[in-house]
Amino acid sequence: MGRPGEPLMSANRAVWGRVRSRLRAFPEQLAACGGQAAAYGRCVQASTAPGGSLSKDLCAREFKALRSCFVAAAKKTLDGGR
């Protein structure tokens, strides 16, 4: 008789191996969002500069583009980079 829980441990290792692989790929996928991140950062910076006025939804368009890019990157990572 094998050790209790042995097949479960093996399955857990396989799952964690896939998760680690996806997590390693995620920063590379996010790197594709540099343009959107820069645009959002410029918007926030401009609105917080002297004379600027940061208010809710001021940079909503830029944030939405950045968020869409992040979501797409996450989907690619979950799909194995496809």
Short mmCIF file of N, CA and C in Angstrom, two decimals:
data_model
loop_
_atom_site.label_atom_id
_atom_site.label_comp_id
_atom_site.label_asym_id
_atom_site.label_seq_id
_atom_site.Cartn_x
_atom_site.Cartn_y
_atom_site.Cartn_z
N MET A 1 0.84 -1.18 0.00
CA MET A 1 0.00 0.00 0.00
C MET A 1 0.88 1.25 0.00
N GLY A 2 0.55 2.23 -0.82
CA GLY A 2 1.31 3.47 -0.87
C GLY A 2 1.03 4.36 0.32
N ARG A 3 1.74 5.42 0.41
CA ARG A 3 1.52 6.36 1.50
C ARG A 3 0.19 7.07 1.33
N PRO A 4 -0.50 7.29 2.43
CA PRO A 4 -1.77 8.03 2.34
C PRO A 4 -1.53 9.43 1.78
N GLY A 5 -2.36 9.81 0.83
CA GLY A 5 -2.26 11.16 0.27
C GLY A 5 -1.21 11.34 -0.81
N GLU A 6 -0.48 10.30 -1.14
CA GLU A 6 0.59 10.42 -2.12
C GLU A 6 0.10 10.89 -3.49
N PRO A 7 -0.98 10.32 -4.06
CA PRO A 7 -1.46 10.81 -5.36
C PRO A 7 -1.89 12.27 -5.29
N LEU A 8 -2.46 12.68 -4.18
CA LEU A 8 -2.87 14.07 -4.02
C LEU A 8 -1.66 14.99 -4.03
N MET A 9 -0.61 14.61 -3.35
CA MET A 9 0.61 15.43 -3.31
C MET A 9 1.18 15.58 -4.72
N SER A 10 1.18 14.53 -5.48
CA SER A 10 1.69 14.57 -6.84
C SER A 10 0.86 15.52 -7.70
N ALA A 11 -0.46 15.46 -7.54
CA ALA A 11 -1.35 16.35 -8.30
C ALA A 11 -1.13 17.80 -7.89
N ASN A 12 -0.94 18.03 -6.59
CA ASN A 12 -0.70 19.38 -6.11
C ASN A 12 0.59 19.95 -6.70
N ARG A 13 1.63 19.13 -6.79
CA ARG A 13 2.90 19.60 -7.38
C ARG A 13 2.70 20.00 -8.84
N ALA A 14 1.92 19.22 -9.56
CA ALA A 14 1.68 19.54 -10.97
C ALA A 14 0.93 20.86 -11.11
N VAL A 15 -0.06 21.06 -10.26
CA VAL A 15 -0.82 22.31 -10.31
C VAL A 15 0.08 23.50 -9.98
N TRP A 16 0.86 23.37 -8.91
CA TRP A 16 1.73 24.48 -8.52
C TRP A 16 2.81 24.73 -9.58
N GLY A 17 3.25 23.70 -10.26
CA GLY A 17 4.22 23.89 -11.34
C GLY A 17 3.63 24.75 -12.45
N ARG A 18 2.37 24.48 -12.82
CA ARG A 18 1.71 25.28 -13.86
C ARG A 18 1.51 26.71 -13.38
N VAL A 19 1.12 26.87 -12.12
CA VAL A 19 0.91 28.22 -11.58
C VAL A 19 2.21 29.00 -11.59
N ARG A 20 3.29 28.39 -11.13
CA ARG A 20 4.59 29.08 -11.13
C ARG A 20 5.01 29.48 -12.54
N SER A 21 4.77 28.61 -13.49
CA SER A 21 5.11 28.91 -14.87
C SER A 21 4.36 30.14 -15.37
N ARG A 22 3.07 30.20 -15.06
CA ARG A 22 2.26 31.34 -15.49
C ARG A 22 2.70 32.62 -14.79
N LEU A 23 3.01 32.52 -13.51
CA LEU A 23 3.44 33.71 -12.77
C LEU A 23 4.77 34.25 -13.30
N ARG A 24 5.65 33.35 -13.72
CA ARG A 24 6.92 33.80 -14.30
C ARG A 24 6.70 34.54 -15.62
N ALA A 25 5.71 34.14 -16.38
CA ALA A 25 5.45 34.76 -17.68
C ALA A 25 4.70 36.09 -17.54
N PHE A 26 4.02 36.31 -16.42
CA PHE A 26 3.16 37.49 -16.28
C PHE A 26 3.91 38.82 -16.42
N PRO A 27 5.08 39.02 -15.80
CA PRO A 27 5.77 40.29 -15.98
C PRO A 27 6.10 40.60 -17.44
N GLU A 28 6.44 39.58 -18.19
CA GLU A 28 6.73 39.78 -19.61
C GLU A 28 5.46 40.21 -20.36
N GLN A 29 4.33 39.62 -20.00
CA GLN A 29 3.07 40.00 -20.63
C GLN A 29 2.72 41.44 -20.26
N LEU A 30 2.94 41.83 -18.99
CA LEU A 30 2.62 43.18 -18.55
C LEU A 30 3.53 44.22 -19.22
N ALA A 31 4.73 43.82 -19.59
CA ALA A 31 5.66 44.75 -20.23
C ALA A 31 5.06 45.33 -21.51
N ALA A 32 4.15 44.60 -22.11
CA ALA A 32 3.50 45.09 -23.32
C ALA A 32 2.57 46.27 -23.04
N CYS A 33 2.31 46.55 -21.77
CA CYS A 33 1.40 47.64 -21.38
C CYS A 33 2.15 48.92 -21.05
N GLY A 34 3.40 49.01 -21.41
CA GLY A 34 4.21 50.18 -21.06
C GLY A 34 3.65 51.48 -21.58
N GLY A 35 3.15 51.49 -22.79
CA GLY A 35 2.60 52.71 -23.36
C GLY A 35 1.37 53.19 -22.60
N GLN A 36 0.51 52.26 -22.25
CA GLN A 36 -0.70 52.61 -21.51
C GLN A 36 -0.35 53.08 -20.10
N ALA A 37 0.63 52.42 -19.47
CA ALA A 37 1.05 52.81 -18.12
C ALA A 37 1.66 54.21 -18.15
N ALA A 38 2.45 54.50 -19.16
CA ALA A 38 3.07 55.82 -19.28
C ALA A 38 2.01 56.90 -19.50
N ALA A 39 1.02 56.63 -20.33
CA ALA A 39 -0.04 57.60 -20.59
C ALA A 39 -0.83 57.89 -19.31
N TYR A 40 -1.14 56.84 -18.55
CA TYR A 40 -1.87 57.03 -17.30
C TYR A 40 -1.02 57.82 -16.31
N GLY A 41 0.25 57.47 -16.22
CA GLY A 41 1.17 58.19 -15.32
C GLY A 41 1.30 59.65 -15.68
N ARG A 42 1.40 59.94 -16.97
CA ARG A 42 1.48 61.36 -17.41
C ARG A 42 0.21 62.12 -17.03
N CYS A 43 -0.93 61.49 -17.19
CA CYS A 43 -2.20 62.13 -16.85
C CYS A 43 -2.26 62.45 -15.35
N VAL A 44 -1.93 61.47 -14.53
CA VAL A 44 -1.96 61.69 -13.08
C VAL A 44 -0.94 62.74 -12.68
N GLN A 45 0.26 62.66 -13.24
CA GLN A 45 1.30 63.62 -12.91
C GLN A 45 0.88 65.03 -13.28
N ALA A 46 0.31 65.20 -14.46
CA ALA A 46 -0.12 66.52 -14.91
C ALA A 46 -1.22 67.08 -14.00
N SER A 47 -2.08 66.23 -13.53
CA SER A 47 -3.18 66.72 -12.70
C SER A 47 -2.76 66.99 -11.27
N THR A 48 -1.60 66.46 -10.85
CA THR A 48 -1.14 66.72 -9.49
C THR A 48 -0.02 67.75 -9.46
N ALA A 49 0.41 68.21 -10.61
CA ALA A 49 1.45 69.24 -10.68
C ALA A 49 0.89 70.55 -10.13
N PRO A 50 1.77 71.48 -9.77
CA PRO A 50 1.27 72.78 -9.29
C PRO A 50 0.26 73.38 -10.27
N GLY A 51 -0.86 73.74 -9.75
CA GLY A 51 -1.92 74.29 -10.59
C GLY A 51 -2.88 73.23 -11.10
N GLY A 52 -2.50 71.97 -10.96
CA GLY A 52 -3.35 70.88 -11.42
C GLY A 52 -4.37 70.54 -10.35
N SER A 53 -5.34 69.77 -10.74
CA SER A 53 -6.38 69.39 -9.80
C SER A 53 -6.81 67.95 -10.09
N LEU A 54 -6.33 67.02 -9.25
CA LEU A 54 -6.68 65.63 -9.42
C LEU A 54 -8.10 65.41 -8.91
N SER A 55 -8.92 64.87 -9.74
CA SER A 55 -10.30 64.58 -9.33
C SER A 55 -10.71 63.22 -9.90
N LYS A 56 -11.74 62.67 -9.31
CA LYS A 56 -12.20 61.35 -9.73
C LYS A 56 -12.54 61.36 -11.23
N ASP A 57 -12.12 60.31 -11.90
CA ASP A 57 -12.40 60.09 -13.32
C ASP A 57 -11.68 61.04 -14.27
N LEU A 58 -10.76 61.85 -13.75
CA LEU A 58 -10.02 62.77 -14.62
C LEU A 58 -9.18 61.99 -15.64
N CYS A 59 -8.61 60.88 -15.20
CA CYS A 59 -7.77 60.06 -16.08
C CYS A 59 -8.44 58.72 -16.38
N ALA A 60 -9.76 58.72 -16.39
CA ALA A 60 -10.52 57.47 -16.56
C ALA A 60 -10.22 56.81 -17.90
N ARG A 61 -10.09 57.59 -18.95
CA ARG A 61 -9.83 57.00 -20.28
C ARG A 61 -8.48 56.27 -20.28
N GLU A 62 -7.46 56.92 -19.72
CA GLU A 62 -6.13 56.31 -19.67
C GLU A 62 -6.13 55.09 -18.76
N PHE A 63 -6.84 55.19 -17.64
CA PHE A 63 -6.92 54.06 -16.71
C PHE A 63 -7.63 52.88 -17.38
N LYS A 64 -8.69 53.15 -18.10
CA LYS A 64 -9.44 52.09 -18.76
C LYS A 64 -8.55 51.37 -19.79
N ALA A 65 -7.75 52.13 -20.53
CA ALA A 65 -6.84 51.52 -21.51
C ALA A 65 -5.80 50.66 -20.81
N LEU A 66 -5.27 51.13 -19.69
CA LEU A 66 -4.27 50.38 -18.94
C LEU A 66 -4.89 49.10 -18.37
N ARG A 67 -6.07 49.23 -17.81
CA ARG A 67 -6.77 48.08 -17.25
C ARG A 67 -7.06 47.04 -18.34
N SER A 68 -7.50 47.48 -19.48
CA SER A 68 -7.78 46.55 -20.59
C SER A 68 -6.52 45.80 -21.00
N CYS A 69 -5.41 46.52 -21.03
CA CYS A 69 -4.14 45.89 -21.38
C CYS A 69 -3.75 44.85 -20.33
N PHE A 70 -3.90 45.19 -19.05
CA PHE A 70 -3.59 44.25 -17.98
C PHE A 70 -4.47 43.00 -18.06
N VAL A 71 -5.75 43.19 -18.33
CA VAL A 71 -6.67 42.06 -18.45
C VAL A 71 -6.25 41.16 -19.61
N ALA A 72 -5.90 41.77 -20.73
CA ALA A 72 -5.45 40.99 -21.89
C ALA A 72 -4.17 40.23 -21.56
N ALA A 73 -3.25 40.88 -20.83
CA ALA A 73 -2.00 40.21 -20.44
C ALA A 73 -2.29 39.05 -19.51
N ALA A 74 -3.22 39.23 -18.59
CA ALA A 74 -3.57 38.16 -17.66
C ALA A 74 -4.18 36.98 -18.42
N LYS A 75 -5.03 37.27 -19.39
CA LYS A 75 -5.64 36.19 -20.18
C LYS A 75 -4.58 35.43 -20.96
N LYS A 76 -3.62 36.16 -21.54
CA LYS A 76 -2.55 35.49 -22.28
C LYS A 76 -1.76 34.59 -21.35
N THR A 77 -1.48 35.09 -20.13
CA THR A 77 -0.72 34.30 -19.17
C THR A 77 -1.50 33.04 -18.79
N LEU A 78 -2.80 33.18 -18.56
CA LEU A 78 -3.61 32.02 -18.19
C LEU A 78 -3.74 31.03 -19.34
N ASP A 79 -3.71 31.54 -20.56
CA ASP A 79 -3.82 30.68 -21.75
C ASP A 79 -2.47 30.10 -22.14
N GLY A 80 -1.45 30.37 -21.36
CA GLY A 80 -0.13 29.84 -21.67
C GLY A 80 0.61 30.65 -22.71
N GLY A 81 0.30 31.95 -22.84
CA GLY A 81 1.04 32.82 -23.75
C GLY A 81 0.49 32.87 -25.16
N ARG A 82 -0.63 32.24 -25.41
CA ARG A 82 -1.21 32.22 -26.75
C ARG A 82 -1.83 33.53 -27.10
#
